[in-house]
Each structure stands twice: as structure tokens, then as C-alpha cells.
CSV table of C-alpha atoms and ligand atoms in Angstrom, one decimal:
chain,number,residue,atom,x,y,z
A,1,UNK,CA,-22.1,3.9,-12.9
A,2,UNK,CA,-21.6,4.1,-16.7
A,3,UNK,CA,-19.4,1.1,-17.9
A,4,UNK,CA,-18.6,1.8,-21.8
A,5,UNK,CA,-18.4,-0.4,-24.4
A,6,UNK,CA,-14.9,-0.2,-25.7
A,7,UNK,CA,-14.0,-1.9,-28.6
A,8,UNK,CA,-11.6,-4.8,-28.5
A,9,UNK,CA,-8.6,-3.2,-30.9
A,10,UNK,CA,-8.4,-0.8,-27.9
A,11,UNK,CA,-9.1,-3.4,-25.1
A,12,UNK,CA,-5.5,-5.0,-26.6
A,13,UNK,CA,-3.8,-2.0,-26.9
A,14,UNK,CA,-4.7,-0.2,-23.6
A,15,UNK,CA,-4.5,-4.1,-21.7
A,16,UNK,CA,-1.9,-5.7,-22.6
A,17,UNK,CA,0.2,-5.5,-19.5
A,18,UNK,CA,3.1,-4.6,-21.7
A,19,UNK,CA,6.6,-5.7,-19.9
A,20,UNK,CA,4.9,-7.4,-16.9
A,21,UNK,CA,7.0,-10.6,-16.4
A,22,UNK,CA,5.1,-13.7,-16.6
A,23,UNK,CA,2.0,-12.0,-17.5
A,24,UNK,CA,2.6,-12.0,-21.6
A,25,UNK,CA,-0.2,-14.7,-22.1
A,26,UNK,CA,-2.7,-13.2,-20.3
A,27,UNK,CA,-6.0,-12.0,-21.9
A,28,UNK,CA,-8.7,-9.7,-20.5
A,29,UNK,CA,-11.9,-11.7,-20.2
A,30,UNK,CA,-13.6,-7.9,-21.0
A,31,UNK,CA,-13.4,-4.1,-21.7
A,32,UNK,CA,-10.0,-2.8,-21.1
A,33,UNK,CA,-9.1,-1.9,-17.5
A,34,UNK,CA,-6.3,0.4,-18.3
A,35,UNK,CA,-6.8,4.0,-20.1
A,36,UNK,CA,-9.4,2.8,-22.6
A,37,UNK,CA,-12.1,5.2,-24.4
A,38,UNK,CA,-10.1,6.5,-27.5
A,39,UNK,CA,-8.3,4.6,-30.4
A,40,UNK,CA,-5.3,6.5,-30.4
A,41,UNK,CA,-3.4,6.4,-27.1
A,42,UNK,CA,-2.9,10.2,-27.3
A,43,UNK,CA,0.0,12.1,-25.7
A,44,UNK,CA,0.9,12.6,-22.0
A,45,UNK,CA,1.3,15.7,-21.0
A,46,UNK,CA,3.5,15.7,-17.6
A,47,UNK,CA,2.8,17.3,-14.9
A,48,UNK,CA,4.0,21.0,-14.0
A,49,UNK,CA,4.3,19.6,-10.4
A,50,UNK,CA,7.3,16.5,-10.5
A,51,UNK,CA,7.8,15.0,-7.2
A,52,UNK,CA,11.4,16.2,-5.7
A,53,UNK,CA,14.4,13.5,-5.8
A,54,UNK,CA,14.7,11.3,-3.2
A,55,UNK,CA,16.5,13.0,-0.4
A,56,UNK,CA,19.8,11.1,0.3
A,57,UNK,CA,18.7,9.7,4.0
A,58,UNK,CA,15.8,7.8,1.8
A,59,UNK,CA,17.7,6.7,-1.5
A,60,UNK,CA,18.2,3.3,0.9
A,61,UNK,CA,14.8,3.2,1.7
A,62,UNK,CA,12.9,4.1,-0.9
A,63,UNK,CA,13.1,3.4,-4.9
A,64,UNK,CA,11.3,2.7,-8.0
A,65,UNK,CA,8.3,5.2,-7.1
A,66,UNK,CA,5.9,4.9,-9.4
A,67,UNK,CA,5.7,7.4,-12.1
A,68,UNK,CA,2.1,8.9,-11.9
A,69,UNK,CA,2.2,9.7,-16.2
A,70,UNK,CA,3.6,6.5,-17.2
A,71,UNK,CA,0.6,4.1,-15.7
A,72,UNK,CA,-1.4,2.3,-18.2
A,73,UNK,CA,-2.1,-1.1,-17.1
A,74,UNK,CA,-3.4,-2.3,-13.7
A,75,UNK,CA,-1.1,-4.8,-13.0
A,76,UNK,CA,2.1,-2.6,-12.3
A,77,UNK,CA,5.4,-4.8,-13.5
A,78,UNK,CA,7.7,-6.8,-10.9
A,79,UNK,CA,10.7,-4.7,-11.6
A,80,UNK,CA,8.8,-1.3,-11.9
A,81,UNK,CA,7.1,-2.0,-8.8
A,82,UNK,CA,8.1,0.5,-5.4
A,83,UNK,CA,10.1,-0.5,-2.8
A,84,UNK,CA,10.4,0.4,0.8
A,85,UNK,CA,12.8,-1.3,3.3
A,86,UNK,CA,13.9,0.0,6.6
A,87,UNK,CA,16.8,-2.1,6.8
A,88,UNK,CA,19.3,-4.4,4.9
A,89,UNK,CA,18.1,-6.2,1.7
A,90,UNK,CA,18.0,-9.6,2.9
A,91,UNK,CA,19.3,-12.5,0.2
A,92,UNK,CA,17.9,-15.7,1.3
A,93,UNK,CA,17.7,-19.0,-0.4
A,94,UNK,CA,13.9,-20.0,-1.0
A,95,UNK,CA,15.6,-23.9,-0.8
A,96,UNK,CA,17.0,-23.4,2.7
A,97,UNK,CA,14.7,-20.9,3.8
A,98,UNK,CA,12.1,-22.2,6.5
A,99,UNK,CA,9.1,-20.5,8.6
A,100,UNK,CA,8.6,-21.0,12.1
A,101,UNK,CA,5.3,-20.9,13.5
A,102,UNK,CA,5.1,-21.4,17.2
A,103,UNK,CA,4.3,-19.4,20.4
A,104,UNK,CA,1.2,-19.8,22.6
A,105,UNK,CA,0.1,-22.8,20.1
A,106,UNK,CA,-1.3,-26.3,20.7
A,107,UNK,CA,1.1,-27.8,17.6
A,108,UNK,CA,4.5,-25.2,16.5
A,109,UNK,CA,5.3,-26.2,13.2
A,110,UNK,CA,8.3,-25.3,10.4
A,111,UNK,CA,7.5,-24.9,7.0
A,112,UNK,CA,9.6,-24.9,3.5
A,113,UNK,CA,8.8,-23.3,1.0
A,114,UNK,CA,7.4,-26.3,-0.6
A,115,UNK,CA,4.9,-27.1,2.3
A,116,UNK,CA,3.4,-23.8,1.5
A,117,UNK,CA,3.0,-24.7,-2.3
A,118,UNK,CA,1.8,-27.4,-1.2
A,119,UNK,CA,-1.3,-26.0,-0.1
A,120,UNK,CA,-4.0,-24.8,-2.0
A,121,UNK,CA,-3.2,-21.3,-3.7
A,122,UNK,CA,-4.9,-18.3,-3.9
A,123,UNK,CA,-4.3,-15.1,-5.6
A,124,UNK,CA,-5.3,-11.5,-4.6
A,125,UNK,CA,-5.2,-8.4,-6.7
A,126,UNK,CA,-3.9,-6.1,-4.2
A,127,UNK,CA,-3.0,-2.5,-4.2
A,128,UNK,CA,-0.1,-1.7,-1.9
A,129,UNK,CA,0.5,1.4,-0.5
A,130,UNK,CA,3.0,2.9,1.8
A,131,UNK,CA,1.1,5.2,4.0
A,132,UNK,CA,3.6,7.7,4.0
A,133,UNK,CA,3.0,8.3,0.9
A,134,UNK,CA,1.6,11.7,-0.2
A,135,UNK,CA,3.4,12.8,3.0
A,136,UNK,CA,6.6,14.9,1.4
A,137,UNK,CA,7.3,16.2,-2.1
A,138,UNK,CA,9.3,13.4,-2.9
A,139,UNK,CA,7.1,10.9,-2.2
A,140,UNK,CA,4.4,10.6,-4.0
A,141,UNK,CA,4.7,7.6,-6.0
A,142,UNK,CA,5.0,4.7,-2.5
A,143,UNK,CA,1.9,2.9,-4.2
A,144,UNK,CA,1.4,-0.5,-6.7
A,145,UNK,CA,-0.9,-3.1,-7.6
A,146,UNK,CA,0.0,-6.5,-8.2
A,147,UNK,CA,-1.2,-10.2,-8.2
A,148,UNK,CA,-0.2,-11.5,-5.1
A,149,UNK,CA,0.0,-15.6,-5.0
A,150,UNK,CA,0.4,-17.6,-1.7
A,151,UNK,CA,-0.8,-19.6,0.7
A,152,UNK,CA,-3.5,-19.1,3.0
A,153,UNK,CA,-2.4,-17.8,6.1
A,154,UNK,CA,-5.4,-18.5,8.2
A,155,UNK,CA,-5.1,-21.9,7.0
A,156,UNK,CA,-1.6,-22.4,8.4
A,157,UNK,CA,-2.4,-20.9,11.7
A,158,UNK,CA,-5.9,-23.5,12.2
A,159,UNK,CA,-3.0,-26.3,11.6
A,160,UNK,CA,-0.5,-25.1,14.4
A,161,UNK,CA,-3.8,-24.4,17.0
A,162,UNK,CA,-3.5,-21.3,18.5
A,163,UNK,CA,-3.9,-22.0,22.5
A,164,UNK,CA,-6.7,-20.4,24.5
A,165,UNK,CA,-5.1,-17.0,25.6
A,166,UNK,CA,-3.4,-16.1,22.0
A,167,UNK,CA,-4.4,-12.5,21.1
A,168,UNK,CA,-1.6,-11.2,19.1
A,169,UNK,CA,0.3,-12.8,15.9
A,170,UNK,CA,3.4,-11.6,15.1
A,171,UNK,CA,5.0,-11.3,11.8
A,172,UNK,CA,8.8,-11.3,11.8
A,173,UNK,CA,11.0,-10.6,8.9
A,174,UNK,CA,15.0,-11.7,8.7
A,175,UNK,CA,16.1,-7.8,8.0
A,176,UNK,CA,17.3,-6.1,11.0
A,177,UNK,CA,19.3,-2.6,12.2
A,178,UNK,CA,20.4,-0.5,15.2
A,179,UNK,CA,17.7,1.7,16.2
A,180,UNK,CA,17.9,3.8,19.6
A,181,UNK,CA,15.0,4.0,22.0
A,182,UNK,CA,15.4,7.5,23.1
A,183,UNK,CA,14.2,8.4,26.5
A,184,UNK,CA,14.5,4.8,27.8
A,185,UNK,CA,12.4,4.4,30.8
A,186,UNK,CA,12.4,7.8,31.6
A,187,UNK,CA,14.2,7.5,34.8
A,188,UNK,CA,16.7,10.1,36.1
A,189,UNK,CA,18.4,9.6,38.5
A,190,UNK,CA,17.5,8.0,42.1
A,191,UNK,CA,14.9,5.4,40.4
A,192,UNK,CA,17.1,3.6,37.9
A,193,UNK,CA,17.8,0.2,39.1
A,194,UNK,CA,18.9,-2.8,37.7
A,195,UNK,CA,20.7,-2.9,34.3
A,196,UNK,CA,19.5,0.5,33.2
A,197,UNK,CA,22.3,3.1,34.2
A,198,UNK,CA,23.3,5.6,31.7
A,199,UNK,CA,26.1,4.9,29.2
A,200,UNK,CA,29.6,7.1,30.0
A,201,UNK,CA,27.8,9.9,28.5
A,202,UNK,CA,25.1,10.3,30.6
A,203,UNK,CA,22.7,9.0,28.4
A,204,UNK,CA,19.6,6.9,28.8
A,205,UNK,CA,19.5,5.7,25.3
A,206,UNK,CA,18.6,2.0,24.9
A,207,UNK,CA,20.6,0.8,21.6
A,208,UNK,CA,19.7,-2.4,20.5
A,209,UNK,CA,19.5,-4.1,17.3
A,210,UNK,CA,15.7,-4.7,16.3
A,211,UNK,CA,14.3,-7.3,13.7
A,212,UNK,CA,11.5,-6.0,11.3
A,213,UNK,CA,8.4,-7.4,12.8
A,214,UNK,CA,4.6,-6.2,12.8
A,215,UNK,CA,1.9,-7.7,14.1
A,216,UNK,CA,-1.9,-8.2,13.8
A,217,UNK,CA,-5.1,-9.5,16.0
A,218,UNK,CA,-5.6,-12.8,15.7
A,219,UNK,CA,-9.3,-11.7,14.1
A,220,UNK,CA,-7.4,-9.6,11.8
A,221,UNK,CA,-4.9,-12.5,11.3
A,222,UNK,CA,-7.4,-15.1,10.4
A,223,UNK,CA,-9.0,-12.9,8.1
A,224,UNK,CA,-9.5,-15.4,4.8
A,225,UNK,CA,-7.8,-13.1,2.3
A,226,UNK,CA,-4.2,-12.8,4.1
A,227,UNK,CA,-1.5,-14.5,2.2
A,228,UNK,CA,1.8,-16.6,2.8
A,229,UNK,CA,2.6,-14.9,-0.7
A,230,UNK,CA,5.7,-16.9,-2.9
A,231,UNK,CA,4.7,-15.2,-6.6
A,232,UNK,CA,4.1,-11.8,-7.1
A,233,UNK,CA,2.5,-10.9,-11.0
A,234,UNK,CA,2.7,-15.2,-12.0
A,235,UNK,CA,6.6,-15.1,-11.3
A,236,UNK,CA,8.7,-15.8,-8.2
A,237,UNK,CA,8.6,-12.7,-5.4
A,238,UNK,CA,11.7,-10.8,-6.4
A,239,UNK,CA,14.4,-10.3,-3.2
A,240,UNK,CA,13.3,-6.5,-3.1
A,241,UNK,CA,9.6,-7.7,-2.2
A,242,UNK,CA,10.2,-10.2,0.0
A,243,UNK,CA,11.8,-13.5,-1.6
A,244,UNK,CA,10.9,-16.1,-0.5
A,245,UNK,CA,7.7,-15.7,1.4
A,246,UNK,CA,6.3,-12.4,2.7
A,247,UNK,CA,2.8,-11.7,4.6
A,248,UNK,CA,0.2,-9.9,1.6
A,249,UNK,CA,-2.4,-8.5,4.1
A,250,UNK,CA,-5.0,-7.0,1.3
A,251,UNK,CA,-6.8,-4.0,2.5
A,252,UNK,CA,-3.6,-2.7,5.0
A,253,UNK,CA,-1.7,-0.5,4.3
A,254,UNK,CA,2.2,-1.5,3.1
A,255,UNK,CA,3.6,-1.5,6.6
A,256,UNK,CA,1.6,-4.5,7.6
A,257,UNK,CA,3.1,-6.8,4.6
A,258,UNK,CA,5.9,-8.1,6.0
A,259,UNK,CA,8.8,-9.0,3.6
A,260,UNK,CA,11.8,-11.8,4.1
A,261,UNK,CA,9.2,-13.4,6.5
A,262,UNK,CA,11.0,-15.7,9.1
A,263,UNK,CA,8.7,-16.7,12.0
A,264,UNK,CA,5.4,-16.1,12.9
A,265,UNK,CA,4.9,-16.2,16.5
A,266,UNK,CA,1.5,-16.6,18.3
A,267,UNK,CA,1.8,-14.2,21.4
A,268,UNK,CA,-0.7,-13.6,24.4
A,269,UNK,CA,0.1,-9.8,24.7
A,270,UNK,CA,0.2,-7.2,22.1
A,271,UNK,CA,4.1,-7.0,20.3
A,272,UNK,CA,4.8,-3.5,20.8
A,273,UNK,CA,8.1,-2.9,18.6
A,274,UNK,CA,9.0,-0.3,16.3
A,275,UNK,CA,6.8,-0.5,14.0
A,276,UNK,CA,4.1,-1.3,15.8
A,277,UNK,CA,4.5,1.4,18.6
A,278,UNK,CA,7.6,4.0,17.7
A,279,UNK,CA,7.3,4.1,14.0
A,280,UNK,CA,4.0,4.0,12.0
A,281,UNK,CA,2.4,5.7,14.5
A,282,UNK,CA,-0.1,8.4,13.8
A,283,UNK,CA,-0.1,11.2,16.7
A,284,UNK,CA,-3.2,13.7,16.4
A,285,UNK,CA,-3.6,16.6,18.4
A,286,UNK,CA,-7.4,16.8,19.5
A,287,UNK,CA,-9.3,19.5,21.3
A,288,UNK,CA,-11.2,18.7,24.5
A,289,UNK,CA,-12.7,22.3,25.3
A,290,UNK,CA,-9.7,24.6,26.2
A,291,UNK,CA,-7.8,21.3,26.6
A,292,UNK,CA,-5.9,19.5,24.1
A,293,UNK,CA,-5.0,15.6,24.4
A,294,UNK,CA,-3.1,13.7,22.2
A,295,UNK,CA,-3.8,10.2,20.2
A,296,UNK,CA,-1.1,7.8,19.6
A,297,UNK,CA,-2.6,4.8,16.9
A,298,UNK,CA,-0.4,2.6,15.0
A,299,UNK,CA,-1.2,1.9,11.6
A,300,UNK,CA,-3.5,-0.6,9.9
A,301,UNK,CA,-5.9,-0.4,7.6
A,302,UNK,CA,-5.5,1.4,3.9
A,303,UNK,CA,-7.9,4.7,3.6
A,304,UNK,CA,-10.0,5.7,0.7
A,305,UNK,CA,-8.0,7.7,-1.6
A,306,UNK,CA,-7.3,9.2,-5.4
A,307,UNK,CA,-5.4,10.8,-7.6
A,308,UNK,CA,-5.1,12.0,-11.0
A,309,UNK,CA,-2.6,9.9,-12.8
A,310,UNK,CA,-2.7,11.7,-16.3
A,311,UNK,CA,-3.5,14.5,-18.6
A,312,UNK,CA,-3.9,12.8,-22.0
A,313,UNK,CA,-4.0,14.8,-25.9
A,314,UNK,CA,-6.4,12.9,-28.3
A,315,UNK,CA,-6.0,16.0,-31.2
A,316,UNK,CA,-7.2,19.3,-29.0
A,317,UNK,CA,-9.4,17.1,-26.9
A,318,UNK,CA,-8.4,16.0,-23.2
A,319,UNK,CA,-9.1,13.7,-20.9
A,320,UNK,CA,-7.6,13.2,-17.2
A,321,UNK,CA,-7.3,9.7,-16.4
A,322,UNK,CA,-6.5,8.7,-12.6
A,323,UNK,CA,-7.0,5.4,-10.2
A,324,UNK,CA,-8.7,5.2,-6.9
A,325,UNK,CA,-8.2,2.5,-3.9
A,326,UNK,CA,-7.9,2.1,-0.9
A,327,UNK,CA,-12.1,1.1,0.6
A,328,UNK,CA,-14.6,-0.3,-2.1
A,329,UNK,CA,-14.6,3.5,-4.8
A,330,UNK,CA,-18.6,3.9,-6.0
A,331,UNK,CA,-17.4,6.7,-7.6
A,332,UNK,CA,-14.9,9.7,-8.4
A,333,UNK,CA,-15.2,13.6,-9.3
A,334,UNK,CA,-12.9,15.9,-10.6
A,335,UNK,CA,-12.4,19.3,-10.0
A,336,UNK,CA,-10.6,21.5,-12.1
A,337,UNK,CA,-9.2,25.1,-11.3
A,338,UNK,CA,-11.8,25.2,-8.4
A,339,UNK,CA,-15.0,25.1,-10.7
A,340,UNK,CA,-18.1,22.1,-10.1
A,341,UNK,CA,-16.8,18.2,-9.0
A,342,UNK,CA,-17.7,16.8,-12.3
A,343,UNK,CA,-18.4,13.0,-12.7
A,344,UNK,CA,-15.5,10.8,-14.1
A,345,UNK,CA,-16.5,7.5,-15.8
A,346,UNK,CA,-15.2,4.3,-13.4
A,347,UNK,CA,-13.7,1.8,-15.8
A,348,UNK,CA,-14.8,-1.9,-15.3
A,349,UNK,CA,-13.3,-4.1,-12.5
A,350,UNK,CA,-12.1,-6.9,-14.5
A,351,UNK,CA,-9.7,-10.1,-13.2
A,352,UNK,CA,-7.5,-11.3,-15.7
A,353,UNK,CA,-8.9,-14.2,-17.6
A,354,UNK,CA,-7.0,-17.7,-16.6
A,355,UNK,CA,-6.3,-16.7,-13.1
A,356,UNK,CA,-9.1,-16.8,-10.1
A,357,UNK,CA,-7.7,-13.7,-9.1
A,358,UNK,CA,-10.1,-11.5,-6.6
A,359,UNK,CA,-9.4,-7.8,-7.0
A,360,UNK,CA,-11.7,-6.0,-4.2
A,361,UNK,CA,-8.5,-4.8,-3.1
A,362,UNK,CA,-6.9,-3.6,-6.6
A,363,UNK,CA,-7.3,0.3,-7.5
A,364,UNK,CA,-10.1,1.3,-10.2
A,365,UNK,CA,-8.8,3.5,-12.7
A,366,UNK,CA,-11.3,6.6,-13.8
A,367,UNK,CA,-11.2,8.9,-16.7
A,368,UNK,CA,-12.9,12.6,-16.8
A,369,UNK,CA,-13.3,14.2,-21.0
A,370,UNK,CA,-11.9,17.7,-20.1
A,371,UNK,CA,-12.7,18.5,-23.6
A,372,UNK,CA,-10.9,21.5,-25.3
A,373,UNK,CA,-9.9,23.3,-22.4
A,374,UNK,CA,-8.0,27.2,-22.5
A,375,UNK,CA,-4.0,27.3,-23.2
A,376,UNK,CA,-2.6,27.8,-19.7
A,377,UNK,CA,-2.2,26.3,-16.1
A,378,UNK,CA,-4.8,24.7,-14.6
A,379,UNK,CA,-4.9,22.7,-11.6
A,380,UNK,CA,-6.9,19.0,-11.5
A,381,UNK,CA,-7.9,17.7,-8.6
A,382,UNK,CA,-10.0,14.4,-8.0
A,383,UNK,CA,-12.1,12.7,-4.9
A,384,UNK,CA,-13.2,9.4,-4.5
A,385,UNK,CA,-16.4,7.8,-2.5
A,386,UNK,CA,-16.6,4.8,-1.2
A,387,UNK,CA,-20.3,2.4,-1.6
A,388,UNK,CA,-21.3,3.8,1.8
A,389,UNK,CA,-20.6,7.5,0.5
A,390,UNK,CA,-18.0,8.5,2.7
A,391,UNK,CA,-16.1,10.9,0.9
A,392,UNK,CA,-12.0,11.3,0.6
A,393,UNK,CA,-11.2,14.5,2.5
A,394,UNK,CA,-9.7,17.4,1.2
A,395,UNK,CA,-6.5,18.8,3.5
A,396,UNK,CA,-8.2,21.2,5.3
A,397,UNK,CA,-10.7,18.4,6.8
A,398,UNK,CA,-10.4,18.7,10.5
A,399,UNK,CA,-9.1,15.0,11.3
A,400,UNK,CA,-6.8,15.1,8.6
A,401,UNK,CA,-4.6,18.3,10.1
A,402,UNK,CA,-5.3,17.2,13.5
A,403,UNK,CA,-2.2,14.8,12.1
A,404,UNK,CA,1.4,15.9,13.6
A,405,UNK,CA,2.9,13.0,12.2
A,406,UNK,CA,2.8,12.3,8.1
A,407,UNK,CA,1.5,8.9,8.2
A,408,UNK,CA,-2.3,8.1,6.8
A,409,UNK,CA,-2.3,11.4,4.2
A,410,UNK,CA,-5.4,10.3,2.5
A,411,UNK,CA,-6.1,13.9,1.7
A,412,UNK,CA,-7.6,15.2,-1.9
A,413,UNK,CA,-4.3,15.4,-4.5
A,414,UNK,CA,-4.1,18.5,-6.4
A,415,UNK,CA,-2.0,18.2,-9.6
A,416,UNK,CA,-0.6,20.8,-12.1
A,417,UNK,CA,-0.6,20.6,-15.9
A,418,UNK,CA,0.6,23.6,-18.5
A,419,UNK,CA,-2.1,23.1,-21.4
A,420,UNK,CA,-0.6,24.5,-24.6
B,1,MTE,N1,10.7,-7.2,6.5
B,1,MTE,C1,10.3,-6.0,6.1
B,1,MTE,N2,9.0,-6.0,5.6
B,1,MTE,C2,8.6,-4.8,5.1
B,1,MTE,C3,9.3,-3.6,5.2
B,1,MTE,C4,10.7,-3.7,5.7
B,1,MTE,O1,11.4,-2.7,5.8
B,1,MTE,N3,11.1,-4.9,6.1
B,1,MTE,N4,8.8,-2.4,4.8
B,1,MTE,C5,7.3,-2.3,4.8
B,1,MTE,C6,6.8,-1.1,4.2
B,1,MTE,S1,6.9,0.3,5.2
B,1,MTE,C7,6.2,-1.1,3.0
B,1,MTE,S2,5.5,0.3,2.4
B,1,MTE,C8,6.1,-2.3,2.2
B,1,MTE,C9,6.6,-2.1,0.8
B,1,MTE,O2,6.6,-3.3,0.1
B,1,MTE,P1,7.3,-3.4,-1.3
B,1,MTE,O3,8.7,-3.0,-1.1
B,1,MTE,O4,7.2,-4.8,-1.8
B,1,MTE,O5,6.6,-2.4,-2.3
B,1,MTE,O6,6.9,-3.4,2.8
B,1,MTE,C10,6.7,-3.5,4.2
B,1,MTE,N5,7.3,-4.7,4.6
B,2,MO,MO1,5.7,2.0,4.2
């Protein structure tokens, strides 16, 4: 893979993180590892293709999607960063706050926030992503990548000694809501006994109010890169992501990171709650013969994935700049208007001098020289690999639209730009 020299006026100018909160005395120990590869930083030229506004059911949900044209630094800023939360926006005080880590464990501990900075800290460079994302017009931007600072969560759960038996951990956050379990038990009539009668309309619904939880294998939990994460880019996590102390689980996808973390509880059955076994789960349709069956997997781990971030004017020349994440990228191609997958150039993968930061798990950014190409429309479209040469799928790739549900859309992007 080619790795250009790029001189240092542009290294400062492409890198320098500009607005990211706590990061202003950082240096690059290297080449740039934003949009480097040309001294003037040229001109954006948006997409023809803007994602729609967030529907009003989401506006709760969902906000500060990232704007594909405006990235230019790998680190994306605190306060510019997306957010997704299914319920209320939890305010808690990081001096009162405490963890609770107990269950099926030889020792059940609780922890303040200054126990956990009290251990040794590590930091990831992480690249979170929502795995709804690229799932509806609107959303399209459920992805950033941050430096994620905590405490090691394997480490915590070797001190509390989880007892023979333990299989599942669970991860519960303080935010909660009313959901209804539809369908509940599926009885009707004759078989219902117990508690479970319908309501005085006839309905089986179970209402309840759930907490956010998710949880994880204890192989998967004790994996040494998962975090008891207090800083997010150098500063303190911000109440959107999670303040105090949330779960960074690098390599899963955003569901999996539990925010306003409260207890962690050491279970010897798999937690099946909402988002474990409702929500976040993928159902695909497959064909057995003439037959057709149906999978139900909740999800976990990020897929390999790109997409083009930019169209970029130097004078008449153009270049498409994009990122790529999710599994360890060898490489990317671009295709535009349907022609040949030409190679893009894979920038560096750089940590930020000062900080021990591993970034296996951050996005690479890519650029492709389009060159001079004709006044008009032209689609872009880019796909990564991963170092054992899998290859991101386009839509039409049999598992991906065996999907009825819109989680996992790792699919190949395809972008518009109006060249003038
Ligand atoms: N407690 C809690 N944690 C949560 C959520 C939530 O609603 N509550 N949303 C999850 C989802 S679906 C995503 S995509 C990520 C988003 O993290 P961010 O808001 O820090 O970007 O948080 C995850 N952690
Ligand atoms: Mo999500």
C-alpha cells in the first residue's frame, strides 16, 4: 500500500484537529491522517444526494449526524460527535455516581468514579457506529471516531471473581422508558394462568418500564480492549455520551456501548431484554429448497464498511476522499459512474503523539485523484477489503437482502456529485 510523503505545512493544516476540546496541544508524530496530498485544501463540493431531516419520531433519538463533507480530522470533536439514546437523557453527578458489580461473583464490589481513575488507564481510538446506520435516507451520518479513556473492564471483573457458572455479563445503564411486549406469551384464552390475564381491553400486551441494558459473553467481556470509559477526546464524557462512565466495547457496533452505566451484573443465563432480543435484532429470510426459515441474531460486532466522504476542487483537478472501518481495511477502490474499481491511496494509521492511544479500531481515511473529470452527474461509489480479502458487499449481495430488518447495512454506498 502506497503511504506518501506529505509535507509537514500540510500535515498541520490537514491535522490539526481544529475545535476538538482538549485536543489543541496535540501533535501528529507523522504524515497527516486527515485529507492530506495537496497544499491547498481545495473546495467541497456537496453532494447532489443530502440525507433527509430527521423524521420527528427520531429528533429524540437521534442528533448531531455527522456531516459526510465537513470531515477532515480523525478524531471527530466531543460536541460534533452523533448521538443516539432510546430513552431519557440521564443527568447524573460523576461525585455521587457509583457502579455496582455483583451477580454470580465470588467478591460484588461498588465503585466511584475515583476507584476507576484509580486504576491504570488506557485509551482506544475507536470508531463508533450505530448499525442502523445507512438503513433510511435520513440516516446516514450514526458513525464517529473518538479517543476513548477508561478503565479496564476485564480488570474490574478479575477483582470481583466471577463464580463458576457465570456466562453472561450485563451492562445496565440508569436511562429507562415504557416499552410494550406485544404478543405476550402468546396465550389465548384457556391456557393463561397466573398473573397474565388480558387488560379490560382484551389485550395481552405486557407494559412494563425497561432499563437500557445489553450484555456480552463473559469471553467477549474479558476481552483486554473493553473500557470503563470516564474521558472521551482528553476531556470529561459529555452527559450525551454517557457521563460519568459508559462501557467502550471497540470493534462492536454502537449498541453494545452502553451509556450512563449503573451496574454491571454477572449472570448465569443469557439477559434477553430489549435490546438484546426485541430490538437490535437482525431477522433474515433464508431459503432451504422450496422452504424458507427465518434467523433471528442480535447484534454485535461492527462489519467492514466505506464510504465516500468528499468530492474535493484543487483548480479543475479532483479527488474523492472517504474513510473506511469497521474490520482491519487492506485496501479501498472506487468506482465511478459504473466504470473499473480503481485503487484509492490508504492514508497512514497514525496515534496522536503524547497519548498511547491504540487505533486498530479507528477508521482509515482514503483518497482516489479523479483528475479532470466531464461537467455533469456522476455517481462515486467506494469498497473496502479487509487483510483477509473479504470484500464489503454491494446491495444486491445475497446475505445482505436476505435482511427484513435494517440493522447491519454494511452494503457498498453510492453517492452523487453535480461536477461543474
Ligand atoms: N444507556 C444507553 N446506552 C446506549 C444507548 C441508549 O439509548 N442508552 N444507545 C446505544 C446506541 S443504539 C448507540 S448507536 C450508541 C451511541 O453512542 P453515542 O450517543 O455516544 O454516539 O450508544 C449506545 N448506548
Ligand atoms: Mo445504535
Amino acid at each position: 500500500m502506497d503511504q506518501p510523503a506529505i509535507p509537514r505545512r500540510t500535515v498541520l493544516k490537514g491535522g490539526t484537529a481544529a475545535g476538538v476540546t482538549g485536543l489543541a496541544l496535540m501533535k501528529l508524530s507523522g504524515p497527516a491522517e486527515a485529507f492530506p496530498g495537496h497544499d491547498d485544501p481545495g473546495v467541497v463540493i456537496p453532494w447532489l444526494d443530502q440525507p433527509a431531516p430527521i423524521p420527528p419520531a427520531a429528533t429524540d433519538v437521534a442528533g448531531r449526524l455527522l456531516v459526510w463533507e465537513s470531515l477532515n480530522s480523525r478524531l471527530i470533536a466531543n460536541d460534533k460527535f452523533f448521538t443516539v439514546k432510546h430513552y431519557n437523557l440521564p443527568k447524573l453527578s460523576p461525585a455521587t455516581w457509583r457502579l455496582d458489580v455483583s451477580g454470580l461473583v465470588a467478591r460484588p464490589r461498588t465503585l466511584s468514579l475515583a476507584d476507576l481513575e484509580a486504576l491504570p488507564r488506557r485509551t482506544v481510538e475507536f470508531t463508533l457506529e450505530c448499525s442502523g446506520n445507512s438503513s433510511s435516507p435520513f440516516f446516514i451520518g450514526g458513525i464517529g471516531n473518538a479517543e476513548w479513556t477508561g478503565a479496564s473492564l476485564r480488570q474490574v471483573l478479575r477483582h470481583v471473581q466471577p463464580a463458576r457458572g457465570a456466562v453472561d455479563i450485563v451492562f445496565w445503564g440508569v436511562d429507562r422508558g415504557v416499552v410494550t411486549v406485544r404478543d405476550n406469551v402468546g396465550v389465548t384464552g384457556g391456557g393463561v394462568t397466573g398473573a397474565v390475564v388480558p387488560d379490560a381491553t382484551g389485550s395481552l400486551d405486557l407494559t412494563i418500564t425497561e432499563q437500557f441494558a445489553r450484555s456480552m459473553s463473559i469471553e467477549d467481556a474479558m476481552s483486554r480492549d473493553n473500557l470503563l470509559c470516564y474521558q472521551m477526546n482528553g476531556t470529561a464524557l459529555p452527559a450525551e455520551h454517557g457521563r460519568p462512565v459508559r462501557l467502550i466495547a471497540p470493534g462492536w457496533y454502537g449498541v453494545a456501548n452502553v451509556k450512563w452505566l449503573t451496574r454491571i451484573q454477572v449472570l448465569d443465563t443469557r439477559y434477553q431484554g430489549r435490546f438484546m432480543a426485541r430490538d437490535y435484532v437482525s431477522i433474515r429470510e433464508q431459503r432451504r429448497g422450496d422452504d424458507t426459515t427465518w434467523t433471528f441474531t442480535s447484534v454485535t460486532h461492527d462489519r467492514l464498511k466505506s464510504a465516500p466522504a468528499k468530492v474535493v476542487r484543487h483548480g479543475s483537478r479532483h479527488s474523492v476522499m472517504g474513510a473506511a472501518w469497521g474490520a482491519p481495511v487492506s485496501r479501498v477502490e472506487v468506482q465511478i459512474d459504473n466504470g473499473n474499481w480503481r485503487a484509492a491511496r490508504l492514508h497512514r494509521r497514525l496515534r496522536a503523539a503524547g497519548t498511547s492511544a491504540r487505533c486498530g479500531y479507528s477508521w482509515r481515511f482514503w483518497t482516489l485523484d479523479w483528475g479532470r473529470p466531464s461537467p455533469g452527474e456522476h455517481t462515486v461509489r467506494s469498497r473496502a477489503f479487509d487483510e483477509e480479502g473479504r470484500v464489503q458487499p454491494p446491495p444486491t449481495d445475497a446475505y445482505l437482502a436476505s435482511r427484513r430488518t435494517f440493522w447491519e447495512n454494511n452494503g457498498q454506498i453510492t453517492r452523487r456529485v453535480l461536477i461543474d
